[in-house]
Each structure stands twice: as structure tokens, then as C-alpha cells.
Short mmCIF file of C-alpha atoms in Angstrom, two decimals:
data_model
loop_
_atom_site.label_atom_id
_atom_site.label_comp_id
_atom_site.label_asym_id
_atom_site.label_seq_id
_atom_site.Cartn_x
_atom_site.Cartn_y
_atom_site.Cartn_z
CA MET Z 9 0.91 -66.81 -2.76
CA LYS Z 10 2.55 -69.42 -0.57
CA VAL Z 11 5.57 -68.15 1.38
CA SER Z 12 8.44 -70.52 2.06
CA PRO Z 13 9.54 -71.14 5.66
CA ILE Z 14 12.93 -69.54 4.92
CA LEU Z 15 11.27 -66.38 3.58
CA GLN Z 16 8.97 -66.29 6.61
CA VAL Z 17 11.98 -66.30 8.93
CA PHE Z 18 13.60 -63.54 6.86
CA ILE Z 19 10.48 -61.37 7.07
CA ILE Z 20 10.30 -61.80 10.84
CA PHE Z 21 13.99 -60.93 11.16
CA CYS Z 22 13.56 -57.76 9.11
CA SER Z 23 10.58 -56.67 11.17
CA LEU Z 24 12.68 -56.86 14.31
CA THR Z 25 15.72 -55.04 12.95
CA THR Z 26 14.47 -52.18 10.80
CA GLY Z 27 13.70 -49.85 13.71
CA SER Z 28 10.68 -48.70 15.63
CA ALA Z 29 9.55 -46.24 12.95
CA ASN Z 30 8.15 -49.11 10.86
CA LEU Z 31 6.36 -50.98 13.61
CA LEU Z 32 2.97 -49.31 13.45
CA PRO Z 33 1.49 -48.20 10.12
CA ALA Z 34 1.08 -44.41 9.86
CA GLN Z 35 2.72 -43.97 13.27
CA GLN Z 36 6.24 -43.19 14.34
CA ILE Z 37 7.82 -43.89 17.71
CA GLY Z 38 10.00 -40.99 18.75
CA LEU Z 39 11.73 -39.79 21.90
CA GLN Z 40 11.16 -36.75 24.10
CA LEU Z 41 14.71 -35.61 24.82
CA TYR Z 42 13.88 -34.73 28.43
CA SER Z 43 14.22 -38.47 29.03
CA LEU Z 44 18.01 -38.09 28.72
CA ARG Z 45 18.34 -34.74 30.48
CA ASN Z 46 21.09 -35.98 32.80
CA GLN Z 47 23.06 -37.62 29.99
CA PHE Z 48 22.99 -34.42 27.94
CA LYS Z 49 24.65 -32.53 30.80
CA THR Z 50 27.94 -34.34 30.22
CA ASP Z 51 27.89 -35.67 26.64
CA VAL Z 52 25.66 -34.17 23.96
CA PRO Z 53 27.22 -35.94 20.93
CA GLY Z 54 27.32 -39.32 22.68
CA THR Z 55 23.75 -39.03 23.87
CA LEU Z 56 22.45 -38.21 20.39
CA ALA Z 57 24.46 -41.13 19.01
CA LYS Z 58 22.80 -43.42 21.56
CA ILE Z 59 19.37 -42.35 20.29
CA LYS Z 60 20.50 -43.21 16.76
CA ASP Z 61 21.65 -46.63 18.01
CA TRP Z 62 18.10 -47.22 19.23
CA LYS Z 63 16.95 -46.60 15.62
CA ILE Z 64 14.84 -43.64 16.68
CA THR Z 65 14.67 -40.84 14.12
CA ALA Z 66 11.87 -38.54 15.38
CA ILE Z 67 12.55 -36.44 18.45
CA GLU Z 68 10.82 -33.79 20.51
CA GLY Z 69 13.15 -31.25 22.01
CA GLY Z 70 13.89 -27.57 22.45
CA GLY Z 71 17.10 -25.76 23.15
CA THR Z 72 20.61 -26.79 22.13
CA TYR Z 73 22.26 -27.79 25.44
CA ASN Z 74 24.47 -24.67 25.32
CA LEU Z 75 25.82 -25.51 21.86
CA PRO Z 76 25.67 -23.05 18.95
CA VAL Z 77 22.52 -23.73 16.91
CA GLU Z 78 24.38 -24.72 13.75
CA GLU Z 79 26.65 -27.10 15.66
CA TYR Z 80 23.66 -28.74 17.32
CA LYS Z 81 21.79 -29.02 14.03
CA LYS Z 82 24.84 -30.67 12.50
CA LEU Z 83 24.88 -33.26 15.29
CA LEU Z 84 21.19 -33.98 14.69
CA GLN Z 85 21.89 -34.45 10.98
CA GLN Z 86 24.82 -36.75 11.63
CA ASN Z 87 22.58 -38.96 13.78
CA ASN Z 88 19.60 -38.90 11.39
CA LEU Z 89 17.44 -37.17 13.99
CA GLN Z 90 14.55 -34.91 13.03
CA MET Z 91 13.10 -32.58 15.64
CA VAL Z 92 9.51 -32.88 14.50
CA SER Z 93 8.19 -31.27 17.70
CA TYR Z 94 9.73 -28.26 19.45
CA GLY Z 95 9.07 -27.43 23.11
CA ALA Z 96 8.36 -23.85 24.17
CA GLY Z 97 7.64 -22.29 27.54
CA PHE Z 98 4.37 -20.55 28.35
CA GLU Z 99 6.09 -17.17 28.78
CA GLU Z 100 7.79 -17.52 25.38
CA LEU Z 101 4.44 -18.13 23.72
CA GLN Z 102 2.93 -15.22 25.60
CA ASN Z 103 5.72 -12.72 24.91
CA ASN Z 104 7.07 -13.60 21.47
CA PRO Z 105 5.33 -16.39 19.56
CA GLN Z 106 7.03 -15.31 16.33
CA LEU Z 107 10.44 -15.98 17.88
CA VAL Z 108 9.19 -19.43 18.95
CA ALA Z 109 8.10 -20.06 15.36
CA ASP Z 110 11.47 -18.92 14.00
CA ASN Z 111 13.38 -21.16 16.41
CA ALA Z 112 11.22 -24.18 15.56
CA LYS Z 113 11.47 -23.61 11.82
CA ALA Z 114 15.25 -23.51 12.14
CA PHE Z 115 15.02 -27.20 13.06
CA GLY Z 116 12.38 -28.04 10.48
CA SER Z 117 9.83 -28.81 13.21
CA LYS Z 118 6.16 -29.40 12.43
CA PHE Z 119 4.73 -29.00 15.93
CA ILE Z 120 5.17 -26.69 18.91
CA MET Z 121 4.35 -28.11 22.34
CA CYS Z 122 3.97 -26.46 25.73
CA ALA Z 123 3.85 -28.64 28.84
CA TRP Z 124 3.04 -26.29 31.72
CA VAL Z 125 0.83 -23.32 32.54
CA PRO Z 126 2.26 -21.30 35.44
CA HIS Z 127 -0.09 -21.32 38.44
CA LYS Z 128 0.01 -21.30 42.23
CA GLY Z 129 -1.81 -23.98 44.16
CA ALA Z 130 -4.80 -25.51 42.41
CA PHE Z 131 -5.34 -24.71 38.73
CA THR Z 132 -8.18 -22.16 38.68
CA ILE Z 133 -10.64 -20.89 36.10
CA GLU Z 134 -8.57 -17.70 35.94
CA ASP Z 135 -5.48 -19.75 35.11
CA ALA Z 136 -7.43 -21.59 32.42
CA GLN Z 137 -8.79 -18.40 30.90
CA LYS Z 138 -5.32 -16.87 30.75
CA ALA Z 139 -3.98 -20.01 29.08
CA ILE Z 140 -6.82 -20.00 26.55
CA ALA Z 141 -6.10 -16.39 25.57
CA VAL Z 142 -2.35 -17.03 25.21
CA PHE Z 143 -2.78 -20.30 23.33
CA ASN Z 144 -5.36 -18.95 20.88
CA THR Z 145 -3.23 -15.89 20.10
CA ALA Z 146 0.10 -17.73 19.87
CA GLY Z 147 -1.46 -20.65 18.05
CA LYS Z 148 -2.68 -18.34 15.28
CA VAL Z 149 0.82 -16.90 14.83
CA LEU Z 150 2.30 -20.40 14.73
CA LYS Z 151 -0.32 -21.58 12.23
CA GLU Z 152 0.55 -18.64 9.98
CA ASN Z 153 4.13 -19.91 10.08
CA GLY Z 154 3.12 -23.43 9.03
CA LEU Z 155 3.28 -24.89 12.54
CA GLN Z 156 0.73 -26.66 14.72
CA PHE Z 157 0.53 -25.83 18.42
CA CYS Z 158 -0.25 -28.56 20.97
CA TYR Z 159 -0.72 -28.08 24.70
CA HIS Z 160 0.46 -30.99 26.87
CA PRO Z 161 -1.81 -31.36 29.95
CA HIS Z 162 0.12 -32.22 33.08
CA GLY Z 163 -2.52 -33.62 35.41
CA TYR Z 164 -3.67 -30.53 37.30
CA GLU Z 165 -6.17 -29.65 34.53
CA PHE Z 166 -8.53 -32.47 35.51
CA MET Z 167 -10.06 -30.77 38.53
CA PRO Z 168 -13.87 -30.98 38.35
CA PHE Z 169 -15.46 -27.93 36.72
CA GLU Z 170 -19.05 -27.33 35.62
CA ASP Z 171 -20.28 -30.56 34.01
CA GLY Z 172 -16.79 -31.90 33.33
CA THR Z 173 -13.22 -30.93 34.14
CA MET Z 174 -11.03 -27.89 33.69
CA PHE Z 175 -9.47 -29.75 30.74
CA ASP Z 176 -12.89 -29.98 29.07
CA TYR Z 177 -13.14 -26.22 29.51
CA LEU Z 178 -9.76 -25.76 27.81
CA VAL Z 179 -10.80 -27.92 24.87
CA LYS Z 180 -14.14 -26.16 24.48
CA ASN Z 181 -12.68 -22.66 24.55
CA THR Z 182 -9.54 -23.07 22.44
CA ASP Z 183 -9.78 -22.65 18.69
CA ALA Z 184 -9.16 -26.03 17.05
CA ARG Z 185 -7.67 -24.27 14.02
CA TYR Z 186 -4.81 -23.01 16.18
CA VAL Z 187 -4.73 -25.09 19.37
CA ASN Z 188 -4.71 -28.84 19.84
CA PHE Z 189 -3.24 -31.24 22.37
CA GLU Z 190 -0.50 -33.71 23.12
CA MET Z 191 -1.58 -36.42 25.54
CA ASP Z 192 0.91 -37.57 28.12
CA VAL Z 193 -0.78 -40.81 29.12
CA PHE Z 194 0.90 -40.86 32.56
CA TRP Z 195 -0.43 -37.40 33.39
CA VAL Z 196 -3.92 -38.43 32.32
CA LYS Z 197 -3.85 -41.63 34.39
CA HIS Z 198 -2.28 -40.00 37.47
CA PRO Z 199 -5.21 -37.67 38.27
CA GLY Z 200 -7.66 -40.54 37.81
CA GLN Z 201 -8.63 -40.25 34.15
CA ASP Z 202 -8.75 -42.93 31.43
CA PRO Z 203 -6.37 -42.14 28.53
CA VAL Z 204 -8.27 -44.32 26.04
CA ALA Z 205 -11.62 -42.79 26.97
CA LEU Z 206 -10.17 -39.29 26.59
CA LEU Z 207 -8.74 -40.12 23.15
CA LYS Z 208 -12.19 -41.37 22.15
CA LYS Z 209 -13.84 -38.23 23.54
CA TYR Z 210 -11.57 -35.86 21.61
CA PRO Z 211 -10.30 -37.86 18.61
CA LYS Z 212 -9.63 -34.76 16.50
CA ARG Z 213 -7.95 -32.66 19.18
CA PHE Z 214 -5.12 -34.98 20.22
CA LEU Z 215 -2.37 -34.91 17.59
CA LEU Z 216 0.62 -36.24 19.56
CA LEU Z 217 1.31 -38.66 22.44
CA HIS Z 218 3.82 -38.98 25.24
CA LEU Z 219 4.26 -42.65 26.10
CA LYS Z 220 5.02 -43.13 29.76
CA ASP Z 221 3.96 -45.92 32.12
CA ARG Z 222 3.26 -45.75 35.86
CA LYS Z 223 4.35 -48.17 38.54
CA PRO Z 224 1.34 -50.17 39.80
CA GLY Z 225 0.20 -49.04 43.21
CA THR Z 226 1.30 -45.43 42.73
CA GLU Z 227 -1.03 -43.02 44.49
CA GLY Z 228 -2.38 -40.46 42.08
CA ASN Z 229 -3.01 -36.74 42.54
CA GLN Z 230 -4.16 -33.68 40.64
CA GLU Z 231 -1.01 -31.67 41.26
CA GLY Z 232 1.02 -32.61 38.19
CA HIS Z 233 3.82 -34.17 40.23
CA ALA Z 234 5.05 -37.72 40.88
CA PRO Z 235 8.40 -39.25 41.92
CA ASP Z 236 10.63 -40.10 38.95
CA GLU Z 237 10.84 -43.67 40.29
CA THR Z 238 7.17 -44.20 39.39
CA ASN Z 239 8.12 -44.18 35.68
CA VAL Z 240 8.50 -47.80 34.57
CA VAL Z 241 9.17 -49.63 31.32
CA LEU Z 242 6.26 -49.37 28.90
CA GLY Z 243 3.93 -52.32 29.38
CA GLN Z 244 4.97 -52.90 33.01
CA GLY Z 245 2.73 -50.24 34.53
CA ASP Z 246 -0.95 -49.53 35.03
CA VAL Z 247 -1.55 -47.01 32.23
CA GLY Z 248 -2.58 -49.61 29.64
CA ILE Z 249 -0.12 -48.72 26.89
CA ALA Z 250 -1.28 -51.45 24.49
CA ALA Z 251 -4.86 -50.17 24.53
CA VAL Z 252 -3.63 -46.58 24.19
CA MET Z 253 -1.58 -47.46 21.12
CA LYS Z 254 -4.50 -49.26 19.53
CA GLU Z 255 -6.75 -46.23 19.96
CA ALA Z 256 -3.99 -43.84 18.87
CA LYS Z 257 -3.63 -45.80 15.66
CA ARG Z 258 -7.39 -45.77 15.11
CA ILE Z 259 -7.71 -41.99 15.40
CA GLY Z 260 -4.59 -41.29 13.35
CA ILE Z 261 -2.03 -39.99 15.84
CA LYS Z 262 1.24 -40.03 13.96
CA TYR Z 263 3.98 -39.23 16.48
CA CYS Z 264 4.19 -41.09 19.79
CA PHE Z 265 7.16 -39.94 21.87
CA ILE Z 266 8.58 -42.13 24.61
CA GLU Z 267 9.25 -39.97 27.66
CA ASP Z 268 11.05 -41.84 30.42
CA GLU Z 269 11.60 -39.70 33.51
CA SER Z 270 12.99 -42.57 35.58
CA PRO Z 271 16.51 -42.49 37.06
CA THR Z 272 17.53 -45.23 34.58
CA PRO Z 273 16.24 -44.19 31.14
CA VAL Z 274 19.21 -45.64 29.24
CA GLU Z 275 18.29 -49.09 30.54
CA GLN Z 276 14.52 -48.65 30.31
CA ILE Z 277 14.09 -47.06 26.87
CA PRO Z 278 15.34 -50.11 24.90
CA GLN Z 279 12.97 -52.31 26.90
CA SER Z 280 10.11 -49.94 26.14
CA LEU Z 281 10.95 -50.08 22.44
CA GLN Z 282 10.96 -53.86 22.62
CA PHE Z 283 7.50 -53.79 24.18
CA LEU Z 284 6.18 -51.50 21.44
CA GLN Z 285 7.67 -53.83 18.84
CA SER Z 286 5.64 -56.67 20.35
CA LEU Z 287 2.32 -54.91 19.78
CA LYS Z 288 0.16 -56.12 16.93
#
């Protein structure tokens, strides 16, 4: 069927104005609320409204910014925001995974994520073994509650170990029925790994993504720390976001959360969305 020039222009216009959720088939661009941690300190309703203005509907969060749960849930509803992923601390998962499940289900979440394993100095085999035990146990409880647990590596898990890395050890020894992973592409790049290669290595274990780009020239480390200023607009760094998104689409990752830890997230996030809209 031949499409008229006027209709072609209309189609292009619609593709640019219907929001990021429609940009990539079977994927949804969301936001990790930590990006706006400073804005939430002074204006919770206004910050949620800003996310709505960006046409983002999927969020990853945890906690209510000192608001009553029902009041916070009402604000999410008013701004058409769905907390599809709920963040929990390691100690919460260790001490009361059922409470974590109850809190997440109150928001209608589908995933539980944890982004840090407590440790002192370098991440050791003992730290990894403790994490494996906690994650397998908590993950089973969460699965029984209809939730999927994902651990978010933070860079320190890529220390060499045996014939691979400590992260490989975590993957091998966690039960895939109960434990999977959320890749933060910055924290894979920073310790010297290749995010695309890791997605290809474990295509069935990564269920979620954090999209974050790194300022070119940034010196990496295996400590899980970097200055906030090294977070740049997606597509302007050295992580290779376009290639990551292509592979994420191929392996079926559904939720890709922008996480902008820079001092200027309100300015950077719209530019990052624009970059994602440009991807084919």
C-alpha cells in the first residue's frame, strides 16, 4: 500500500509524541527513582508530576518518601506511574522476605531488586556465599508470592575468581527459578567488563536493565564507586548504549530503567529519552 506524504509526516509525528514506552517493541523505558533523590526531598508530588510529563509510566522505586503508603499510592495513580520493580535492602531480604513481598505487592510490583551486598574491603568468596544463601532463600519466598527477584551487581563482583569472576560464581550458584539479575550497564563497564558480551553470556539470567552512561576518560575500578559527575546523557558516554539496547531487545529484556546519578538529572533525563527515541 502506498502511503501519502502527508500520512508519512503524521506517522513520524505520532512516533515522536506518544512517549518512550512505544519506542522499542516488547520493551519499556522506565525510570529508577533514585535519579531524582534530591528533588524528592523537597517536592514529592511535583517530582512525580515531572516524570509523568516525560511520558514515563514504569518506575523502579522503594519507600514512600515519608508519606503514608496510601497517600503515596494515590500520587502514583494520579500520575499514571506503575512501580513495576521494588527495591529492597539486603538485610530486609535476609530478615523478613515475606514483609518485602507484602510491601511490593501493595504497589502491584512484578520484580524485587537489591543493589548492594554489605561487605568490607574487597568482595570475598565468603561475601558471595552469604549472598547466595540469602538470595536463594528470599527468592523462593518472593517467587511463592508471585514476584521475581533480581540482584543488581554494582561493580565489585567482577574480581577474578577461579576461571571467571566472582559474578560468574554468583550466577552459577544461585537458583535461576528464584534468583536472576538486573544489569546496570555503568557498573558492568566501570570494572572493565563488556555489557553486551555479558548479556550474550547470560541471556536468560538478566531480566532488567539500568541505563546509565559514563563520561569518556573515566578511570574504572572494582570498588562499586564513581563520582556522580561521571554520569552523562545516554549516548554521550563510553558504555555503548545503542549496542546494549539492541542486544537487550534480542534477548527479550522488557524493562529498561534510566538511572541518572548526575547532579543535573532533570536536564539530562529528557536528553537521554531523546537519544533512546532515535534508536532504530
